[in-house]
Coordinates of C-alpha atoms and ligand atoms in Angstrom, one line a residue:
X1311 CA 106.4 110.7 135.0
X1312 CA 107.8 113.9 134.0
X1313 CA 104.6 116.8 134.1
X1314 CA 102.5 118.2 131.0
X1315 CA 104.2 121.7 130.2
X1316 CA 103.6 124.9 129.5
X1317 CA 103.3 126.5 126.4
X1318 CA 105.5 129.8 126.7
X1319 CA 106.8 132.1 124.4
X1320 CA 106.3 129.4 121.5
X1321 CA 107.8 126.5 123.0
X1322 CA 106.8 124.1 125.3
X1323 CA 108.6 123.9 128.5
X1324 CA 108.2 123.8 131.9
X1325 CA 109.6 125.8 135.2
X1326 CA 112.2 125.4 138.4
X1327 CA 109.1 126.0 140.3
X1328 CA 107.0 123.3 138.8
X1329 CA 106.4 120.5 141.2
X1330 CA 108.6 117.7 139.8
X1331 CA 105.7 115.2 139.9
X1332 CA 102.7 115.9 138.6
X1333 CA 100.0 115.4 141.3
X1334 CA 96.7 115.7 138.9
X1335 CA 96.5 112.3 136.8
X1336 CA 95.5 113.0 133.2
X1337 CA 93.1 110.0 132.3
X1338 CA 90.9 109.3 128.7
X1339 CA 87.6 108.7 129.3
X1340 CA 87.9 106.6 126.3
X1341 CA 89.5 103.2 128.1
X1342 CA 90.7 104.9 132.1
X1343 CA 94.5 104.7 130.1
X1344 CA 96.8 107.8 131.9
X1345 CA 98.2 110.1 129.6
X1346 CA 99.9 111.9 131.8
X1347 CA 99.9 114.1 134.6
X1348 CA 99.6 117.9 135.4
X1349 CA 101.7 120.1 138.4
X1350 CA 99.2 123.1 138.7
X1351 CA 101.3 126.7 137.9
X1352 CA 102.5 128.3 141.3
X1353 CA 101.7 131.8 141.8
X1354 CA 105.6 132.2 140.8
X1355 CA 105.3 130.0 137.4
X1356 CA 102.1 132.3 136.6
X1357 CA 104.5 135.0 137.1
X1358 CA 106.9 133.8 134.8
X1359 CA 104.0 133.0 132.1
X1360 CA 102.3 136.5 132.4
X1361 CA 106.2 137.9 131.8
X1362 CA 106.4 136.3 128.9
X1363 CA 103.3 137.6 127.3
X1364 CA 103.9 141.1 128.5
X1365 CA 107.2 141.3 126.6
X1366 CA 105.7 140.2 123.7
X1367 CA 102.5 143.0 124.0
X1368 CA 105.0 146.2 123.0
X1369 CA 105.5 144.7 119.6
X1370 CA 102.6 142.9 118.9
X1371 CA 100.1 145.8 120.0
X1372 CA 102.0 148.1 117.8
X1373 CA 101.6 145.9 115.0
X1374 CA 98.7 146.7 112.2
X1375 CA 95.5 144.6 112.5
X1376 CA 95.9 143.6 108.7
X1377 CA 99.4 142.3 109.8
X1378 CA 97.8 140.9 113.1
X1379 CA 95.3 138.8 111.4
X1380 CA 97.8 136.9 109.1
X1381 CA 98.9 134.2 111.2
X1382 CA 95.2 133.6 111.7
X1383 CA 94.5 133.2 108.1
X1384 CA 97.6 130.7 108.4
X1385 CA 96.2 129.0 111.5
X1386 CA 93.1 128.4 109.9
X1387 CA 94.4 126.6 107.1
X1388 CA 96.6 124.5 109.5
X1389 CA 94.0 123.2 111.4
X1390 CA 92.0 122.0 109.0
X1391 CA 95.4 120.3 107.1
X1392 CA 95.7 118.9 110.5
X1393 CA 92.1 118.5 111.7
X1394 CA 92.0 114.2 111.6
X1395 CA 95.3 114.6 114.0
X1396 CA 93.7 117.3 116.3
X1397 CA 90.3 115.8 116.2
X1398 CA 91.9 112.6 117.7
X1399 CA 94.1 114.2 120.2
X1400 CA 90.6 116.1 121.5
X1401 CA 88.5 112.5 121.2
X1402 CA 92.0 111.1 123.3
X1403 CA 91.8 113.1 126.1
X1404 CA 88.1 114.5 126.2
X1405 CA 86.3 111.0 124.7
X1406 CA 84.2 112.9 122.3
X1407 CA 83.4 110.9 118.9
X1408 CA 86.1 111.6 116.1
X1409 CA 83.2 113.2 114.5
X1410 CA 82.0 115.2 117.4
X1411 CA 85.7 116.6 117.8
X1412 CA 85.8 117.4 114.2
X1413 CA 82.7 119.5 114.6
X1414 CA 83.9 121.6 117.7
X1415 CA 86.7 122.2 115.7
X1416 CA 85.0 123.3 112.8
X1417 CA 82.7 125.6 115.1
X1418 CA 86.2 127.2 116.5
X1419 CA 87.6 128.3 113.2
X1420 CA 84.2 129.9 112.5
X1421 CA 85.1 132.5 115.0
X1422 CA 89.0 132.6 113.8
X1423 CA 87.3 133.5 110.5
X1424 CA 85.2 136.3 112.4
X1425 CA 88.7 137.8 113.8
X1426 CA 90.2 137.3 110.6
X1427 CA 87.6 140.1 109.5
X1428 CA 88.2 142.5 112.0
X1429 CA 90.1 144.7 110.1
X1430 CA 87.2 145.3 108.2
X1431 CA 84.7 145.7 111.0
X1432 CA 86.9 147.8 112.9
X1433 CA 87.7 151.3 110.9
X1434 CA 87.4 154.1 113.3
X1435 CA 84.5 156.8 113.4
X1436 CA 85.5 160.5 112.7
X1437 CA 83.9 163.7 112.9
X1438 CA 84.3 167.3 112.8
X1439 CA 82.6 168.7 116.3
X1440 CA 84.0 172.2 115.8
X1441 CA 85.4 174.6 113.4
X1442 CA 88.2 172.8 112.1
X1443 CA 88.0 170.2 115.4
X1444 CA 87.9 166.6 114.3
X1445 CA 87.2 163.5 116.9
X1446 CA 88.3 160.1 116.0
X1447 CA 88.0 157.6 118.2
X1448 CA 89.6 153.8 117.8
X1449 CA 89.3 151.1 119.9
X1450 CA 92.9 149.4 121.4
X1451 CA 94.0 146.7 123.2
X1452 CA 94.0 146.3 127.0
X1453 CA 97.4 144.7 127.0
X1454 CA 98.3 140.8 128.7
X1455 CA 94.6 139.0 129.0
X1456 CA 93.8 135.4 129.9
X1457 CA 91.4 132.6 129.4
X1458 CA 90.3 129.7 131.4
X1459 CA 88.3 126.8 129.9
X1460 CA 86.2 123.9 130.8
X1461 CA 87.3 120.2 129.9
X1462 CA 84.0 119.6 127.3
X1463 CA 85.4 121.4 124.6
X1464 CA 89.5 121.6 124.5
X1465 CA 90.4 123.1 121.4
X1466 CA 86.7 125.1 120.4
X1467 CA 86.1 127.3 123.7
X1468 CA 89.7 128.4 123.7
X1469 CA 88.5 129.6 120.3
X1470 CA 86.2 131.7 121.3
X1471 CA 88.6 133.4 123.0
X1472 CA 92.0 133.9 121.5
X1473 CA 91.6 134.6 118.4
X1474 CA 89.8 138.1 118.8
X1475 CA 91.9 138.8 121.5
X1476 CA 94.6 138.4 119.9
X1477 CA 93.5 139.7 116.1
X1478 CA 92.5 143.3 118.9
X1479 CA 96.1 143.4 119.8
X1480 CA 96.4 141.3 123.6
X1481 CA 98.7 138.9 124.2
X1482 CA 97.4 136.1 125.7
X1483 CA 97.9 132.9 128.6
X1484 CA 95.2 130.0 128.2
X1485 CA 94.6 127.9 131.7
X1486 CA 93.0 125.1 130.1
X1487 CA 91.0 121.9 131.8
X1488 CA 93.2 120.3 133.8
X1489 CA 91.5 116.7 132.4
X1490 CA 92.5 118.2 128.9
X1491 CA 95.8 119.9 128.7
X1492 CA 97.1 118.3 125.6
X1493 CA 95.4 119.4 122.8
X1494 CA 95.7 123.6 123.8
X1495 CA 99.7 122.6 123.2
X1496 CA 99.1 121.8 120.2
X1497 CA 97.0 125.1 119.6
X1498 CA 100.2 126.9 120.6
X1499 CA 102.7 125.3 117.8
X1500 CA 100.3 125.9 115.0
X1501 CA 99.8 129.1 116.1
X1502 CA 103.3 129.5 116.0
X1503 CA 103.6 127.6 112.6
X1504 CA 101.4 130.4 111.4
X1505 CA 103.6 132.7 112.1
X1506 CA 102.6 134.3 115.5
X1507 CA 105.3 135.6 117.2
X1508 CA 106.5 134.1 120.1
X1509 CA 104.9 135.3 123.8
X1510 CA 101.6 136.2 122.2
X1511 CA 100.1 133.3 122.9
X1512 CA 100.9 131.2 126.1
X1513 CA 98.8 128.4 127.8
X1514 CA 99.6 128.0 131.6
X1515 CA 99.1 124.4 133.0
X1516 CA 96.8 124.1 136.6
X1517 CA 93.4 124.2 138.4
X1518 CA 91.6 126.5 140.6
X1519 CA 95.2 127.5 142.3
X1520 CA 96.3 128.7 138.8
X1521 CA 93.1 130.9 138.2
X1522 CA 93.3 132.8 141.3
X1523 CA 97.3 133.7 140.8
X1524 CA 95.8 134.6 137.1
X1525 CA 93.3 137.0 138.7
X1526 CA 95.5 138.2 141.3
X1527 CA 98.0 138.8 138.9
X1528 CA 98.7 142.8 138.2
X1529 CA 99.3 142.6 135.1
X1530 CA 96.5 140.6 133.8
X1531 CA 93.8 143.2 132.7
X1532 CA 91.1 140.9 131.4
X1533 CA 89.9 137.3 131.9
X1534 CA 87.3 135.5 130.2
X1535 CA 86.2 132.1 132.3
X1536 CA 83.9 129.1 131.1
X1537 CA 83.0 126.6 133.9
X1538 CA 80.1 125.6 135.7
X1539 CA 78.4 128.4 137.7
X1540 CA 80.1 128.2 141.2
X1541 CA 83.1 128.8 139.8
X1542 CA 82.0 131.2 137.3
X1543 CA 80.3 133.1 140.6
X1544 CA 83.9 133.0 142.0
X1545 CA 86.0 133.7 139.8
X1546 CA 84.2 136.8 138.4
X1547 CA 83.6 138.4 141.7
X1548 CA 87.5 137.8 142.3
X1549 CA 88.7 139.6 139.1
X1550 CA 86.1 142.3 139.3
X1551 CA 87.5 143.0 143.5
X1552 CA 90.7 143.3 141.5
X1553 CA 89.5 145.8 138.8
X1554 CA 90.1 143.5 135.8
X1555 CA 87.4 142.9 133.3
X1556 CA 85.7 140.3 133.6
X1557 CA 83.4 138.1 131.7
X1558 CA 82.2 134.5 133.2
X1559 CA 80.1 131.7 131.6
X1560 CA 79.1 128.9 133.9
X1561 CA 76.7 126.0 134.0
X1562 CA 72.6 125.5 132.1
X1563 CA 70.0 123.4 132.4
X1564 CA 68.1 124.1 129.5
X1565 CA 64.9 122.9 128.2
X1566 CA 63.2 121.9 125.1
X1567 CA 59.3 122.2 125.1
X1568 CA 57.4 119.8 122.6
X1569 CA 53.7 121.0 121.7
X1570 CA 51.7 118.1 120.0
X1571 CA 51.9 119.8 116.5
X1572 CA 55.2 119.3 116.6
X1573 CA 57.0 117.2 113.4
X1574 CA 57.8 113.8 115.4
X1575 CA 60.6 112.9 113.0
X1576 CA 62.0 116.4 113.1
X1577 CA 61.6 116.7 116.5
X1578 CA 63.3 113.6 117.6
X1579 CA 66.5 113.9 115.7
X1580 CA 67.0 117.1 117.2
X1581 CA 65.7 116.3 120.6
X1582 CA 68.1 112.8 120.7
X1583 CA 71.3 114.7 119.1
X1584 CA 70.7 117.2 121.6
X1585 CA 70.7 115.8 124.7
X1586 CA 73.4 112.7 123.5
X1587 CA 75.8 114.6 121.3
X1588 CA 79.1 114.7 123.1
X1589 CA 77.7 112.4 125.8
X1590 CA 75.1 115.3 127.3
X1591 CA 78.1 117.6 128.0
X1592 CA 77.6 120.3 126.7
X1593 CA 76.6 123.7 128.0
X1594 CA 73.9 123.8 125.1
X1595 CA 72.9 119.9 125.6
X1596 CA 68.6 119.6 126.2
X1597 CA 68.2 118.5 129.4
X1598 CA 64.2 118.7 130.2
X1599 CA 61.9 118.0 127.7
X1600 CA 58.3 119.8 128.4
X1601 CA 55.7 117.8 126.6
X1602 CA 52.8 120.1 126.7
X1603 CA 49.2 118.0 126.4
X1604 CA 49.1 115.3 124.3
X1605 CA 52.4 114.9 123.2
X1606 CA 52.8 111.2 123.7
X1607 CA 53.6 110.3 120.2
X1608 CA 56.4 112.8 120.3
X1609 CA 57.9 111.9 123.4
X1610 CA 57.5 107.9 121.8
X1611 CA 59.6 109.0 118.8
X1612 CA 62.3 110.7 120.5
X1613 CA 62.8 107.9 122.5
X1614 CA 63.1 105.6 119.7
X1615 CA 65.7 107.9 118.5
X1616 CA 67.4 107.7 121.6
X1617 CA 67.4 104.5 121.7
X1618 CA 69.4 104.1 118.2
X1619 CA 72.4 106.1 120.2
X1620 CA 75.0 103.3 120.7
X1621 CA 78.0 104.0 123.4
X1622 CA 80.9 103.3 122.1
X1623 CA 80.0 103.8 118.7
X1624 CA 77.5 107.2 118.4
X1625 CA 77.7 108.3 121.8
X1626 CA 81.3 109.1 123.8
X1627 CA 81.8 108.3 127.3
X1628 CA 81.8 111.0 130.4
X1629 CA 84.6 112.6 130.8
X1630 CA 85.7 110.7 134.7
X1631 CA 85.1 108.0 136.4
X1632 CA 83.7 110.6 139.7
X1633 CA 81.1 112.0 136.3
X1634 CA 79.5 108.7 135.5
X1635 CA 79.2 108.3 139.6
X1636 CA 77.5 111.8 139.4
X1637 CA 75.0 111.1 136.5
X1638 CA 73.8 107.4 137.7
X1639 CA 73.3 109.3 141.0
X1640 CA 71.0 111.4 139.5
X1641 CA 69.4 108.2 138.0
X1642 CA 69.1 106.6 140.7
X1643 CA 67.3 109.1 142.4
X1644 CA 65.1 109.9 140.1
X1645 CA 63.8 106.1 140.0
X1646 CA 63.8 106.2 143.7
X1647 CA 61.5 109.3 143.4
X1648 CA 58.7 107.2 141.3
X1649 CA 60.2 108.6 138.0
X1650 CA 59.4 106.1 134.8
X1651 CA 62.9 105.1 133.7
X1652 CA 62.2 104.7 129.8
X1653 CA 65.7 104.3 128.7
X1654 CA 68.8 103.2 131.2
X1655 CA 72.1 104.4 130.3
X1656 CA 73.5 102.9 133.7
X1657 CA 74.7 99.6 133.0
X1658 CA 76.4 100.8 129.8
X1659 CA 79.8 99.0 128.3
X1660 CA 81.4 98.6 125.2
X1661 CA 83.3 95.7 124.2
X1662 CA 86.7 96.1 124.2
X1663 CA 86.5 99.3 126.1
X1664 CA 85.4 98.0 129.9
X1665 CA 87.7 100.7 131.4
X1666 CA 86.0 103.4 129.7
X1667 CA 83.2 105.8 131.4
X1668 CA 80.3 105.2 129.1
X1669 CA 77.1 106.2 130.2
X1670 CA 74.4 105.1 127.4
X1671 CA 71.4 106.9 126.6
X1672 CA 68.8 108.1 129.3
X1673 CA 65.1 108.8 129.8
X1674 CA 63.4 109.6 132.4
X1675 CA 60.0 110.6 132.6
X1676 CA 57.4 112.2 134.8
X1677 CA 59.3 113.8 136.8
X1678 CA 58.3 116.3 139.0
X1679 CA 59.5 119.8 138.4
X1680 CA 60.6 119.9 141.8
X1681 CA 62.8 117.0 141.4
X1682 CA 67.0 117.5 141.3
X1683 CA 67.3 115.9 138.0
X1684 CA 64.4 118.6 136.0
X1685 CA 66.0 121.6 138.2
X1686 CA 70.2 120.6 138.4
X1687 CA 72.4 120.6 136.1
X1688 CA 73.6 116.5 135.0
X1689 CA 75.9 117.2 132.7
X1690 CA 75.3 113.4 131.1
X1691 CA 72.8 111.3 128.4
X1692 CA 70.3 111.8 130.3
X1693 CA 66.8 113.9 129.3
X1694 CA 64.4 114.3 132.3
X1695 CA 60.8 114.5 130.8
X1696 CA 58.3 116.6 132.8
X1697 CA 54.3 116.3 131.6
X1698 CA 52.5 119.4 131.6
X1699 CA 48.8 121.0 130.2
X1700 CA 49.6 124.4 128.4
X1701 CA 52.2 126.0 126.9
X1702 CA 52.1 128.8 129.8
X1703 CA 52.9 125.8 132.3
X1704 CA 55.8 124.7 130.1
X1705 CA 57.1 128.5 130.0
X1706 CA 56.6 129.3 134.1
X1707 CA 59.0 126.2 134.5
X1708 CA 61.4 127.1 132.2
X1709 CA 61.7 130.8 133.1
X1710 CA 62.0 129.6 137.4
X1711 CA 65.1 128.4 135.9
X1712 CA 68.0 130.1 137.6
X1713 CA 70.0 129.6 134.3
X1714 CA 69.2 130.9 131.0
X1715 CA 71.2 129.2 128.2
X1716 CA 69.3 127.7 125.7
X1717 CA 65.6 127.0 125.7
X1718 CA 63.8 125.6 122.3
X1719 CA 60.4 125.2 121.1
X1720 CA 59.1 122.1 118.7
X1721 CA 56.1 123.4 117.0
X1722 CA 54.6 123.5 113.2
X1723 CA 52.7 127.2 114.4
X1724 CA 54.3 130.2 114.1
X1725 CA 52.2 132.1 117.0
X1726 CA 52.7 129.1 119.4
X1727 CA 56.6 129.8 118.4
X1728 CA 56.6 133.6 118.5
X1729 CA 54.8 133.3 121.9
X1730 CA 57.7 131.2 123.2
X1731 CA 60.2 133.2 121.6
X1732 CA 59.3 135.8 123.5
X1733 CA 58.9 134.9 126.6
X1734 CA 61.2 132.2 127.3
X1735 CA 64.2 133.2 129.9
X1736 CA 67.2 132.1 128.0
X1737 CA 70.0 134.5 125.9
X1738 CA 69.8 131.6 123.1
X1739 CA 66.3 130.3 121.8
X1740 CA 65.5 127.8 119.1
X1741 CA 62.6 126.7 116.9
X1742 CA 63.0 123.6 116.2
X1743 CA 66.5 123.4 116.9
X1744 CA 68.4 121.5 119.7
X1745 CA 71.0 123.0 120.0
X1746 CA 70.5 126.8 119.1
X1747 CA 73.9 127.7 119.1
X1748 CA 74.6 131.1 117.3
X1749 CA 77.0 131.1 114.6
X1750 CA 79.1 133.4 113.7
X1751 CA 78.6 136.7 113.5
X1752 CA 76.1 136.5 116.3
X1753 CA 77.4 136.3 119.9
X1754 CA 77.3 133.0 122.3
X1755 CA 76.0 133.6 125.3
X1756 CA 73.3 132.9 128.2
X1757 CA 71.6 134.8 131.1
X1758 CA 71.3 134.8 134.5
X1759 CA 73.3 132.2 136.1
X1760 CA 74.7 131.3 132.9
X1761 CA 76.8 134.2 132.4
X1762 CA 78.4 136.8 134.7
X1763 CA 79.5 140.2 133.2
X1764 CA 78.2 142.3 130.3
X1765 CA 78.0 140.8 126.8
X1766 CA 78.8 137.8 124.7
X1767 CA 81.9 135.8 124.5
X1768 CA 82.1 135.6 120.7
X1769 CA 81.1 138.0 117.6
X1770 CA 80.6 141.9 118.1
X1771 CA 80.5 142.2 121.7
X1772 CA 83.8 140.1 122.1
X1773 CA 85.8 143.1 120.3
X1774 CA 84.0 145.7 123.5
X1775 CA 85.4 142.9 125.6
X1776 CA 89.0 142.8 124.1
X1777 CA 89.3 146.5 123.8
X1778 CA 89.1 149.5 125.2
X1779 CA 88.4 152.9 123.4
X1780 CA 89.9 156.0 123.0
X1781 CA 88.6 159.1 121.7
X1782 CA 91.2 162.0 120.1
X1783 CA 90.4 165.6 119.4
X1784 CA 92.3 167.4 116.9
X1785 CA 92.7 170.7 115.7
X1786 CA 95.2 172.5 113.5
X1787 CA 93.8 175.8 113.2
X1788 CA 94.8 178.6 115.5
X1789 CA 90.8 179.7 115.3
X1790 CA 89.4 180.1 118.4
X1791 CA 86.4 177.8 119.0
X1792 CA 84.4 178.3 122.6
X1793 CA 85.2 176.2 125.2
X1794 CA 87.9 174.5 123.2
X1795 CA 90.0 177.5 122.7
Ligands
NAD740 P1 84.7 123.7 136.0 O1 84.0 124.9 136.6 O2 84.9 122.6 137.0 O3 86.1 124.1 135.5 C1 86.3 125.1 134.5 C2 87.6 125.8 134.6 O4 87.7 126.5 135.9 C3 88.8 124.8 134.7 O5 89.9 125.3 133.9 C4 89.1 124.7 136.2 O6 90.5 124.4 136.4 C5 88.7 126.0 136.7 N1 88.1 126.0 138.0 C6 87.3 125.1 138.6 N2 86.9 125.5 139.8 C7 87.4 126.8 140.0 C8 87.3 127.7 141.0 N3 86.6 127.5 142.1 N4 88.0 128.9 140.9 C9 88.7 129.1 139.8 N5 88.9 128.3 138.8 C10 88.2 127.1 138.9 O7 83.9 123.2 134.8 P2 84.1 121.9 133.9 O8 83.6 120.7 134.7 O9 85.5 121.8 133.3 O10 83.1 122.2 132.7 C11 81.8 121.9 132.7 C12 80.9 123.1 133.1 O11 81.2 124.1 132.2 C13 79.4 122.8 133.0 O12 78.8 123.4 134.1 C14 79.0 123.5 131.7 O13 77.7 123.9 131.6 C15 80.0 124.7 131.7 N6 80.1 125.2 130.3 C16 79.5 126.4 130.1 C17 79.6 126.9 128.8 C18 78.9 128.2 128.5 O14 79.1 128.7 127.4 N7 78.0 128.7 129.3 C19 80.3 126.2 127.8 C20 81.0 125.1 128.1 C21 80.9 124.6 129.4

């Protein structure tokens, strides 16, 4: 079995110093089936890669944003001429539904469309500070940047990345998952069908190995990282010892508090699609519910929602066999603990599909807020449900949080909402949403342990992240003017 390649300077290839077998098997989740295999990039293959995108940088840097964004305009279109093809190649390798990978595909070319406006959001300030003394200031690329991604969303966190990178000017290398290298290949050839020029945008095949030579790497100036925290931790305190610019998301646990006004029907769609969509793996997935005083109906409906979720059919499997170890662990240990196990995902199959990792829909309630599954991250189908009296208990729990992702309130009363708006520890909040996401033109981002660095990964902040400014004085006058002379 030959390795996964490279994607570098628009083709797909691989390197001399590419282990000649690959020694990370590539496995869907969907029936165990190998799909391949990937040789993590040396230090000397990240060389080669980086190379590649810094002699594409002179041109493309020099080129006008309005010319920039074109391809992107081009790539947009192409993706969603070819969105039943990538949406399957995504469900192959990552197990998501068809419809699931659709939608993160969808939510990708939302920020494509953002960078495809840049030109418009980013005309330069100008001002006369003197007699005849004008100051303009533009913001402009930092030159070769990279991005390394987590396996839950192969072709949508990449977008948050590269396409305002690139529409600001950088060229860029991609180190995708590992567990899903095939579907960021075929980001590259559209890309390239649209028209980018070759070099501009690379994707690097590897694992942690591969980061580090990407952040020891000279002439990488930025890297943006999604991951769970520890490596977030790591890999931004790496690239900030070596003066790059750095912006890390990692891991959540985030919770959704139900107060007994709360819409049951509303409340459990949201809840259930929340904490099942895309098997529970998802950065934004509910993972404690707080059901403050009598809330039992509502707790009773979502779990009749839950229960609708059929593996296999509504509800992917986890994404390795080590995963679904992981998260009937938890399970397991939660039951040990005296939790009430209201719905067990453990023994989950589908016909036809024995070799797959399904884990079916979980609920677990009274827990104690002390317990690992209300306080770690599962990363599964599974929603921990903790009992409490007031809305202030629900609120103390979730802000002892160390993340701060998401955090959502089911109410019918504004105050009760406001209240929780305000106070809840989390950089995305909902009402009466499970899955607040922001969309476009509003950043994505969490706090605390959920993000390292300044800003959010998408929308305004992204272009701050992307770019760095520069401020020009002028003057054509031979006037004297003070201190400027
Ligand atoms: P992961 O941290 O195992 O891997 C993410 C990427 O980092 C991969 O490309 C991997 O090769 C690389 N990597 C892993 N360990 C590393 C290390 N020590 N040093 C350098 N690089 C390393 O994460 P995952 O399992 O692929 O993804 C799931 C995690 O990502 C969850 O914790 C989830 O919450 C998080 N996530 C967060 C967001 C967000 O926006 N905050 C979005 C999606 C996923």
């Amino acid at each position: 079995m030959t390795p996964i390649p490279h994607f570098v300077a628009g083709q797909r290839r691989s390197f001399p110093g590419d282990a000649p077998t690959p020694v990370l098997p590539v496995i869907s989740p969907l029936d165990g089936a190998t799909l391949g295999g990937v040789s993590p990039a040396s230090a000397a293959v990240v060389d080669e890669v980086v190379a590649a995108a810094a002699a594409a940088f002179r041109s493309w840097s020099q080129t006008p944003i309005k010319d920039r964004v074109q391809p992107l305009y081009r790539f947009k279109h192409l993706v969603e001429q070819r969105l039943p093809e990538l949406a399957a190649e995504v469900s192959r390798e990552n197990g998501k539904t068809l419809d699931e990978a659709a939608a993160g595909i969808q939510r990708g070319l939302e920020v494509v469309e953002y960078a495809c406006a840049l030109p418009n959001l980013m005309a330069s300030e100008i001002l006369e500070v003197s007699s005849g003394v004008d100051c303009f200031s533009r913001r402009l690329p930092l030159g070769v940047v990279a991005g390394v991604t987590p396996f839950n969303f192969p072709a949508m966190v990449p977008m948050w990345m590269f396409p305002i990178a690139l529409a600001c000017g950088n060229t860029f290398v991609l180190k995708p998952s590992e567990l899903v290298p095939f579907t960021p290949l075929r980001l590259g050839e559209l890309l390239r069908e649209a028209g980018l020029p070759d070099g501009v945008f690379n994707v690097v095949q590897g694992n942690r190995t591969t980061v580090e030579a990407l952040l020891d790497h000279p002439r990488v100036a930025a890297l943006a990282f999604v991951g769970s925290t520890p490596a977030a931790r790591a890999v931004y305190l790496r690239g900030i010892q070596n003066q790059k610019r750095m912006l890390t998301l990692g891991g959540a646990k985030n919770h959704l508090v139900v107060v007994p006004d709360a819409d049951p029907a509303v409340t459990a769609k949201n809840v259930a699609s929340s904490a099942l969509g895309c098997a529970g793996q998802r950065c934004m997935a509910a993972s404690v519910l707080i059901a403050v005083g009598a809330s039992d109906h509502v707790v009773d409906a979502i779990q009749s929602e839950m229960a609708r979720w059929i593996p296999g059919r509504d509800l992917g499997p986890v994404i390795t066999a080590s995963a679904r170890e992981r998260i009937t662990g938890y399970i397991d240990l939660a039951e040990h603990e005296g939790a009430r196990v209201r719905l067990d995902g453990r023994q989950a199959s589908v016909p036809g599909k024995e070799q797959g990792f399904y884990v079916g829909p979980t609920l677990l309630d009274q827990l104690r807020p002390e317990s690992a599954c209300a306080r770690q991250e599962i990363f599964g189908p599974v929603l921990s449900v903790l009992r409490v009296a007031t809305l202030e208990e629900a609120l103390a729990i979730e802000n002892a949080s160390p993340y701060g992702n998401a955090a959502s309130i089911f109410t019918t009363n504004g105050a009760v909402a406001r209240h929780f708006e305000s106070h809840a520890h989390a950089g995305m909040v909902g009402i009466n949403i499970g899955v607040p996401v922001p969309r476009e033109p509003f950043g994505f981002g969490g706090w605390n342990d959920s993000k390292f660095g300044v800003g959010d990964i998408t929308g305004r902040d992204a272009i701050g992240f992307w770019t760095q400014s520069r401020k020009t004085t002028v003057k054509w006058t031979a006037r004297q003017n003070n201190w400027m002379s």
